[in-house]
């Protein structure tokens, strides 16, 4: 225990103050965390920079960097057709996925909360089952259906809905767990609202960020999935990219970068939507006060 010596004026001598009375110790720079973040950034951005540099003519240093591959991408044979096909498949996948999962997840949280673990395990199965098995299983289940479904993009929509279940479940489950769902539904029902009206006008607006996140993840999966589409011999944008890469690597890399940047743009929009909603809540609270 440190002794304290007082001067005639009754003040403590700085030399005899305890360590608790001294100045707070300056925080040491977290060098390890900084180095780890730099390593992760290099692991992610260095290959990305190399790919972009390759599309800009990095493999042709004598010609310098140019945007000729990017500007000529739309003139490639099959680019527009296959890109539109993948976009239609992505829109169909997201629409069917949300129509099925939003009411199901809301009902699960309200009426069957004890079944959430079981439902989570079922929805996570597509992450453990190979895509080849899923493709063959769906083909076997729909083999008696007309060729207009099994031989068209509709079969891909059905398969991508299954593949996107893990991401959709996690997003919607987090959104519904963050709101007083039972209170909101009971209030709406007590005012005479039907279940579809309650779902559309009460539940959906309160989980719109979760719905947007699930939709973006489902769309990104549909735009980038290659294995199942190639097995079913259907022409989508990833299949076209693989075929183009066998003839011209710069064109294939540029197409892959285009899809990557579009996915990033959509994710940034979802992030801004969530921030905007979070910023509006404090302002509404201040106005109510």
CSV table of N, CA and C in Angstrom, one decimal, residues 143-261:
chain,number,residue,atom,x,y,z
A,143,UNK,N,-39.8,-35.3,-63.7
A,143,UNK,CA,-39.7,-36.0,-65.0
A,143,UNK,C,-41.0,-36.2,-65.8
A,144,UNK,N,-42.1,-36.2,-65.0
A,144,UNK,CA,-43.4,-36.3,-65.7
A,144,UNK,C,-44.1,-35.0,-66.1
A,145,UNK,N,-43.4,-33.9,-65.7
A,145,UNK,CA,-43.9,-32.6,-66.1
A,145,UNK,C,-43.6,-32.3,-67.6
A,146,UNK,N,-44.3,-31.3,-68.1
A,146,UNK,CA,-44.1,-31.0,-69.6
A,146,UNK,C,-42.7,-30.5,-69.8
A,147,UNK,N,-42.3,-30.7,-71.1
A,147,UNK,CA,-40.9,-30.2,-71.5
A,147,UNK,C,-40.8,-28.7,-71.4
A,148,UNK,N,-41.9,-28.0,-71.4
A,148,UNK,CA,-41.8,-26.5,-71.3
A,148,UNK,C,-41.3,-26.1,-70.0
A,149,UNK,N,-41.3,-26.9,-69.0
A,149,UNK,CA,-40.8,-26.6,-67.7
A,149,UNK,C,-39.5,-27.3,-67.4
A,150,UNK,N,-39.4,-28.5,-67.7
A,150,UNK,CA,-38.1,-29.3,-67.4
A,150,UNK,C,-37.0,-28.9,-68.4
A,151,UNK,N,-37.3,-28.4,-69.6
A,151,UNK,CA,-36.3,-28.0,-70.5
A,151,UNK,C,-36.1,-26.5,-70.7
A,152,UNK,N,-36.6,-25.8,-69.8
A,152,UNK,CA,-36.5,-24.3,-69.9
A,152,UNK,C,-36.0,-23.7,-68.6
A,153,UNK,N,-36.0,-22.4,-68.5
A,153,UNK,CA,-35.4,-21.8,-67.3
A,153,UNK,C,-36.2,-22.0,-66.1
A,154,UNK,N,-37.5,-22.4,-66.2
A,154,UNK,CA,-38.3,-22.7,-65.0
A,154,UNK,C,-37.7,-23.7,-64.1
A,155,UNK,N,-37.1,-24.7,-64.7
A,155,UNK,CA,-36.4,-25.7,-63.8
A,155,UNK,C,-35.3,-25.2,-63.0
A,156,UNK,N,-34.6,-24.2,-63.6
A,156,UNK,CA,-33.5,-23.5,-62.9
A,156,UNK,C,-34.0,-22.7,-61.8
A,157,UNK,N,-35.1,-22.0,-62.0
A,157,UNK,CA,-35.7,-21.2,-60.9
A,157,UNK,C,-36.1,-22.1,-59.7
A,158,UNK,N,-36.7,-23.2,-60.0
A,158,UNK,CA,-37.0,-24.1,-58.9
A,158,UNK,C,-35.8,-24.6,-58.1
A,159,UNK,N,-34.7,-24.9,-58.9
A,159,UNK,CA,-33.5,-25.4,-58.2
A,159,UNK,C,-32.8,-24.2,-57.5
A,160,UNK,N,-32.8,-23.0,-58.0
A,160,UNK,CA,-32.1,-21.9,-57.3
A,160,UNK,C,-32.9,-21.5,-56.1
A,161,UNK,N,-34.2,-21.7,-56.1
A,161,UNK,CA,-34.9,-21.4,-54.9
A,161,UNK,C,-34.5,-22.3,-53.7
A,162,UNK,N,-34.2,-23.6,-54.1
A,162,UNK,CA,-33.7,-24.5,-53.1
A,162,UNK,C,-32.3,-24.2,-52.6
A,163,UNK,N,-31.4,-23.8,-53.6
A,163,UNK,CA,-30.1,-23.4,-53.2
A,163,UNK,C,-30.0,-22.2,-52.3
A,164,UNK,N,-31.0,-21.3,-52.5
A,164,UNK,CA,-30.9,-20.0,-51.8
A,164,UNK,C,-31.6,-20.1,-50.4
A,165,UNK,N,-32.2,-21.2,-50.1
A,165,UNK,CA,-32.9,-21.4,-48.8
A,165,UNK,C,-32.0,-21.0,-47.6
A,166,UNK,N,-30.8,-21.5,-47.5
A,166,UNK,CA,-30.0,-21.1,-46.3
A,166,UNK,C,-29.8,-19.6,-46.1
A,167,UNK,N,-29.5,-18.9,-47.1
A,167,UNK,CA,-29.3,-17.5,-47.0
A,167,UNK,C,-30.6,-16.7,-46.7
A,168,UNK,N,-31.7,-17.2,-47.3
A,168,UNK,CA,-33.0,-16.6,-47.1
A,168,UNK,C,-33.5,-16.8,-45.7
A,169,UNK,N,-33.3,-18.0,-45.2
A,169,UNK,CA,-33.8,-18.3,-43.8
A,169,UNK,C,-33.0,-17.5,-42.8
A,170,UNK,N,-31.7,-17.4,-42.9
A,170,UNK,CA,-31.0,-16.6,-42.0
A,170,UNK,C,-31.3,-15.1,-42.0
A,171,UNK,N,-31.5,-14.6,-43.2
A,171,UNK,CA,-31.9,-13.2,-43.3
A,171,UNK,C,-33.2,-12.9,-42.7
A,172,UNK,N,-34.2,-13.7,-43.1
A,172,UNK,CA,-35.6,-13.4,-42.6
A,172,UNK,C,-35.7,-13.7,-41.1
A,173,UNK,N,-35.0,-14.8,-40.6
A,173,UNK,CA,-35.1,-15.1,-39.2
A,173,UNK,C,-34.5,-14.0,-38.4
A,174,UNK,N,-33.4,-13.4,-38.8
A,174,UNK,CA,-32.8,-12.3,-38.1
A,174,UNK,C,-33.7,-11.0,-38.1
A,175,UNK,N,-34.4,-10.8,-39.2
A,175,UNK,CA,-35.3,-9.6,-39.3
A,175,UNK,C,-36.5,-9.8,-38.5
A,176,UNK,N,-37.1,-11.0,-38.4
A,176,UNK,CA,-38.3,-11.2,-37.6
A,176,UNK,C,-38.0,-11.3,-36.1
A,177,UNK,N,-36.8,-11.7,-35.8
A,177,UNK,CA,-36.4,-11.8,-34.4
A,177,UNK,C,-36.1,-10.4,-33.8
A,178,UNK,N,-35.9,-9.4,-34.7
A,178,UNK,CA,-35.5,-8.1,-34.2
A,178,UNK,C,-36.7,-7.2,-34.0
A,179,UNK,N,-37.9,-7.7,-34.3
A,179,UNK,CA,-39.2,-6.9,-34.1
A,179,UNK,C,-40.1,-7.6,-33.2
A,180,UNK,N,-41.0,-6.8,-32.5
A,180,UNK,CA,-42.1,-7.5,-31.7
A,180,UNK,C,-43.2,-8.0,-32.6
A,181,UNK,N,-42.9,-9.1,-33.2
A,181,UNK,CA,-43.8,-9.6,-34.2
A,181,UNK,C,-45.2,-9.9,-33.6
A,182,UNK,N,-45.3,-10.6,-32.5
A,182,UNK,CA,-46.6,-11.0,-31.9
A,182,UNK,C,-47.4,-9.8,-31.6
A,183,UNK,N,-46.8,-8.8,-31.0
A,183,UNK,CA,-47.5,-7.5,-30.6
A,183,UNK,C,-48.0,-6.8,-31.9
A,184,UNK,N,-47.2,-6.7,-32.9
A,184,UNK,CA,-47.7,-6.0,-34.1
A,184,UNK,C,-48.9,-6.8,-34.8
A,185,UNK,N,-48.7,-8.1,-34.9
A,185,UNK,CA,-49.8,-8.9,-35.5
A,185,UNK,C,-51.1,-8.8,-34.7
A,186,UNK,N,-51.0,-9.0,-33.4
A,186,UNK,CA,-52.2,-8.9,-32.5
A,186,UNK,C,-52.9,-7.5,-32.6
A,187,UNK,N,-52.1,-6.5,-32.7
A,187,UNK,CA,-52.7,-5.1,-32.8
A,187,UNK,C,-53.4,-5.0,-34.1
A,188,UNK,N,-52.8,-5.5,-35.2
A,188,UNK,CA,-53.4,-5.4,-36.5
A,188,UNK,C,-54.7,-6.2,-36.6
A,189,UNK,N,-54.6,-7.4,-36.0
A,189,UNK,CA,-55.8,-8.3,-36.1
A,189,UNK,C,-56.9,-7.8,-35.2
A,190,UNK,N,-56.6,-7.2,-34.1
A,190,UNK,CA,-57.6,-6.6,-33.2
A,190,UNK,C,-58.3,-5.4,-33.9
A,191,UNK,N,-57.7,-4.8,-34.8
A,191,UNK,CA,-58.3,-3.7,-35.6
A,191,UNK,C,-59.0,-4.1,-36.8
A,192,UNK,N,-59.1,-5.4,-37.0
A,192,UNK,CA,-59.9,-6.0,-38.0
A,192,UNK,C,-59.2,-6.3,-39.3
A,193,UNK,N,-57.9,-6.3,-39.3
A,193,UNK,CA,-57.1,-6.6,-40.5
A,193,UNK,C,-57.0,-8.1,-40.7
A,194,UNK,N,-57.2,-8.5,-42.0
A,194,UNK,CA,-57.0,-9.9,-42.3
A,194,UNK,C,-55.5,-10.3,-42.3
A,195,UNK,N,-55.3,-11.6,-42.3
A,195,UNK,CA,-53.9,-12.1,-42.3
A,195,UNK,C,-53.1,-11.6,-43.5
A,196,UNK,N,-53.6,-11.6,-44.7
A,196,UNK,CA,-52.8,-11.1,-45.9
A,196,UNK,C,-52.6,-9.6,-45.7
A,197,UNK,N,-53.6,-8.8,-45.2
A,197,UNK,CA,-53.4,-7.4,-45.0
A,197,UNK,C,-52.3,-7.1,-43.9
A,198,UNK,N,-52.4,-7.9,-42.8
A,198,UNK,CA,-51.4,-7.8,-41.8
A,198,UNK,C,-50.0,-8.1,-42.3
A,199,UNK,N,-49.9,-9.1,-43.1
A,199,UNK,CA,-48.6,-9.5,-43.6
A,199,UNK,C,-48.0,-8.4,-44.5
A,200,UNK,N,-48.9,-7.9,-45.4
A,200,UNK,CA,-48.4,-6.9,-46.4
A,200,UNK,C,-48.1,-5.5,-45.8
A,201,UNK,N,-49.0,-5.1,-44.9
A,201,UNK,CA,-48.9,-3.7,-44.4
A,201,UNK,C,-48.3,-3.6,-43.0
A,202,UNK,N,-48.1,-4.6,-42.3
A,202,UNK,CA,-47.5,-4.5,-41.0
A,202,UNK,C,-46.1,-5.3,-40.9
A,203,UNK,N,-46.1,-6.6,-41.4
A,203,UNK,CA,-44.9,-7.4,-41.2
A,203,UNK,C,-43.9,-7.0,-42.2
A,204,UNK,N,-44.3,-7.0,-43.5
A,204,UNK,CA,-43.3,-6.7,-44.6
A,204,UNK,C,-42.6,-5.4,-44.4
A,205,UNK,N,-43.3,-4.2,-44.1
A,205,UNK,CA,-42.5,-3.0,-43.9
A,205,UNK,C,-41.5,-3.0,-42.8
A,206,UNK,N,-41.7,-3.8,-41.8
A,206,UNK,CA,-40.8,-3.9,-40.6
A,206,UNK,C,-39.6,-4.8,-40.9
A,207,UNK,N,-39.7,-5.6,-41.9
A,207,UNK,CA,-38.5,-6.5,-42.2
A,207,UNK,C,-38.0,-6.2,-43.6
A,208,UNK,N,-38.3,-5.0,-44.1
A,208,UNK,CA,-37.9,-4.8,-45.5
A,208,UNK,C,-36.4,-4.9,-45.8
A,209,UNK,N,-35.6,-4.6,-44.8
A,209,UNK,CA,-34.1,-4.7,-45.0
A,209,UNK,C,-33.7,-6.2,-45.0
A,210,UNK,N,-34.4,-7.0,-44.2
A,210,UNK,CA,-34.1,-8.5,-44.3
A,210,UNK,C,-34.6,-9.0,-45.6
A,211,UNK,N,-35.7,-8.6,-46.1
A,211,UNK,CA,-36.2,-9.1,-47.3
A,211,UNK,C,-35.3,-8.7,-48.5
A,212,UNK,N,-34.8,-7.4,-48.4
A,212,UNK,CA,-33.9,-7.0,-49.5
A,212,UNK,C,-32.6,-7.7,-49.4
A,213,UNK,N,-32.1,-8.0,-48.3
A,213,UNK,CA,-30.9,-8.8,-48.1
A,213,UNK,C,-31.1,-10.2,-48.7
A,214,UNK,N,-32.2,-10.9,-48.4
A,214,UNK,CA,-32.5,-12.2,-48.9
A,214,UNK,C,-32.6,-12.2,-50.4
A,215,UNK,N,-33.3,-11.1,-50.9
A,215,UNK,CA,-33.5,-11.0,-52.4
A,215,UNK,C,-32.1,-10.8,-53.1
A,216,UNK,N,-31.3,-10.0,-52.5
A,216,UNK,CA,-30.0,-9.7,-53.2
A,216,UNK,C,-29.1,-11.0,-53.2
A,217,UNK,N,-29.1,-11.7,-52.1
A,217,UNK,CA,-28.3,-12.9,-52.0
A,217,UNK,C,-28.9,-14.0,-53.0
A,218,UNK,N,-30.2,-14.1,-53.1
A,218,UNK,CA,-30.8,-15.0,-54.0
A,218,UNK,C,-30.5,-14.6,-55.5
A,219,UNK,N,-30.5,-13.3,-55.8
A,219,UNK,CA,-30.2,-12.9,-57.1
A,219,UNK,C,-28.7,-13.1,-57.5
A,220,UNK,N,-27.8,-12.9,-56.5
A,220,UNK,CA,-26.4,-13.1,-56.7
A,220,UNK,C,-26.1,-14.6,-57.0
A,221,UNK,N,-26.8,-15.4,-56.3
A,221,UNK,CA,-26.6,-16.9,-56.5
A,221,UNK,C,-27.1,-17.3,-57.9
A,222,UNK,N,-28.3,-16.8,-58.3
A,222,UNK,CA,-28.8,-17.1,-59.6
A,222,UNK,C,-28.0,-16.6,-60.7
A,223,UNK,N,-27.4,-15.4,-60.5
A,223,UNK,CA,-26.6,-14.8,-61.6
A,223,UNK,C,-25.2,-15.5,-61.7
A,224,UNK,N,-24.7,-16.1,-60.7
A,224,UNK,CA,-23.4,-16.7,-60.7
A,224,UNK,C,-23.3,-18.2,-60.7
A,225,UNK,N,-24.5,-18.9,-60.6
A,225,UNK,CA,-24.5,-20.4,-60.6
A,225,UNK,C,-24.1,-21.0,-61.9
A,226,UNK,N,-23.2,-21.9,-62.0
A,226,UNK,CA,-22.8,-22.5,-63.2
A,226,UNK,C,-23.0,-24.0,-63.3
A,227,UNK,N,-22.8,-24.7,-62.2
A,227,UNK,CA,-22.8,-26.2,-62.3
A,227,UNK,C,-24.1,-26.8,-62.8
A,228,UNK,N,-25.2,-26.4,-62.1
A,228,UNK,CA,-26.5,-26.9,-62.4
A,228,UNK,C,-26.9,-26.6,-63.9
A,229,UNK,N,-26.8,-25.3,-64.2
A,229,UNK,CA,-27.1,-24.9,-65.6
A,229,UNK,C,-26.3,-25.6,-66.6
A,230,UNK,N,-25.1,-25.9,-66.4
A,230,UNK,CA,-24.2,-26.6,-67.3
A,230,UNK,C,-24.7,-28.1,-67.4
A,231,UNK,N,-25.0,-28.7,-66.3
A,231,UNK,CA,-25.5,-30.1,-66.3
A,231,UNK,C,-26.8,-30.2,-67.0
A,232,UNK,N,-27.7,-29.2,-66.9
A,232,UNK,CA,-29.0,-29.3,-67.6
A,232,UNK,C,-28.9,-28.8,-69.1
A,233,UNK,N,-27.7,-28.4,-69.5
A,233,UNK,CA,-27.5,-27.9,-70.9
A,233,UNK,C,-28.3,-26.7,-71.2
A,234,UNK,N,-28.5,-25.8,-70.3
A,234,UNK,CA,-29.2,-24.6,-70.5
A,234,UNK,C,-28.3,-23.4,-70.6
A,235,UNK,N,-28.5,-22.5,-71.5
A,235,UNK,CA,-27.7,-21.4,-71.8
A,235,UNK,C,-28.0,-20.2,-70.8
A,236,UNK,N,-27.1,-20.0,-69.9
A,236,UNK,CA,-27.2,-18.9,-69.0
A,236,UNK,C,-25.9,-18.0,-69.1
A,237,UNK,N,-25.8,-16.9,-68.4
A,237,UNK,CA,-24.7,-16.1,-68.5
A,237,UNK,C,-23.4,-16.7,-68.0
A,238,UNK,N,-23.4,-17.5,-66.8
A,238,UNK,CA,-22.2,-18.2,-66.4
A,238,UNK,C,-21.7,-19.2,-67.4
A,239,UNK,N,-22.7,-19.9,-68.0
A,239,UNK,CA,-22.3,-20.9,-69.0
A,239,UNK,C,-21.7,-20.2,-70.2
A,240,UNK,N,-22.3,-19.1,-70.7
A,240,UNK,CA,-21.7,-18.4,-71.8
A,240,UNK,C,-20.3,-17.9,-71.4
A,241,UNK,N,-20.1,-17.4,-70.2
A,241,UNK,CA,-18.8,-16.9,-69.8
A,241,UNK,C,-17.8,-18.1,-69.8
A,242,UNK,N,-18.1,-19.3,-69.4
A,242,UNK,CA,-17.2,-20.4,-69.5
A,242,UNK,C,-16.9,-20.7,-70.9
A,243,UNK,N,-17.9,-20.7,-71.8
A,243,UNK,CA,-17.6,-21.0,-73.2
A,243,UNK,C,-16.8,-19.9,-73.9
A,244,UNK,N,-17.0,-18.6,-73.5
A,244,UNK,CA,-16.2,-17.5,-74.0
A,244,UNK,C,-14.8,-17.6,-73.6
A,245,UNK,N,-14.6,-18.1,-72.3
A,245,UNK,CA,-13.2,-18.2,-71.8
A,245,UNK,C,-12.4,-19.2,-72.5
A,246,UNK,N,-13.0,-20.2,-73.2
A,246,UNK,CA,-12.2,-21.1,-74.0
A,246,UNK,C,-11.7,-20.5,-75.3
A,247,UNK,N,-12.2,-19.4,-75.7
A,247,UNK,CA,-11.8,-18.7,-76.9
A,247,UNK,C,-11.0,-17.4,-76.6
A,248,UNK,N,-11.5,-16.7,-75.6
A,248,UNK,CA,-10.8,-15.4,-75.2
A,248,UNK,C,-10.9,-15.2,-73.7
A,249,UNK,N,-9.8,-15.3,-73.1
A,249,UNK,CA,-9.8,-15.2,-71.6
A,249,UNK,C,-10.1,-13.8,-71.1
A,250,UNK,N,-9.8,-12.8,-71.9
A,250,UNK,CA,-10.1,-11.4,-71.5
A,250,UNK,C,-11.6,-11.2,-71.5
A,251,UNK,N,-12.3,-11.7,-72.5
A,251,UNK,CA,-13.7,-11.5,-72.5
A,251,UNK,C,-14.4,-12.2,-71.3
A,252,UNK,N,-14.0,-13.4,-71.0
A,252,UNK,CA,-14.6,-14.2,-69.9
A,252,UNK,C,-14.3,-13.5,-68.6
A,253,UNK,N,-13.1,-13.0,-68.4
A,253,UNK,CA,-12.7,-12.3,-67.2
A,253,UNK,C,-13.5,-11.0,-67.0
A,254,UNK,N,-13.7,-10.3,-68.1
A,254,UNK,CA,-14.5,-9.1,-68.1
A,254,UNK,C,-15.9,-9.3,-67.7
A,255,UNK,N,-16.5,-10.4,-68.3
A,255,UNK,CA,-17.9,-10.7,-68.0
A,255,UNK,C,-18.0,-11.1,-66.5
A,256,UNK,N,-17.1,-11.8,-65.9
A,256,UNK,CA,-17.1,-12.2,-64.5
A,256,UNK,C,-17.0,-11.0,-63.6
A,257,UNK,N,-16.1,-10.0,-64.0
A,257,UNK,CA,-15.9,-8.8,-63.3
A,257,UNK,C,-17.2,-7.9,-63.3
A,258,UNK,N,-17.9,-8.0,-64.4
A,258,UNK,CA,-19.2,-7.2,-64.6
A,258,UNK,C,-20.2,-7.7,-63.6
A,259,UNK,N,-20.4,-9.0,-63.5
A,259,UNK,CA,-21.3,-9.6,-62.6
A,259,UNK,C,-20.9,-9.3,-61.1
A,260,UNK,N,-19.6,-9.4,-60.9
A,260,UNK,CA,-19.1,-9.1,-59.5
A,260,UNK,C,-19.4,-7.7,-59.1
A,261,UNK,N,-19.2,-6.7,-60.0
A,261,UNK,CA,-19.4,-5.3,-59.7
A,261,UNK,C,-20.9,-5.0,-59.5
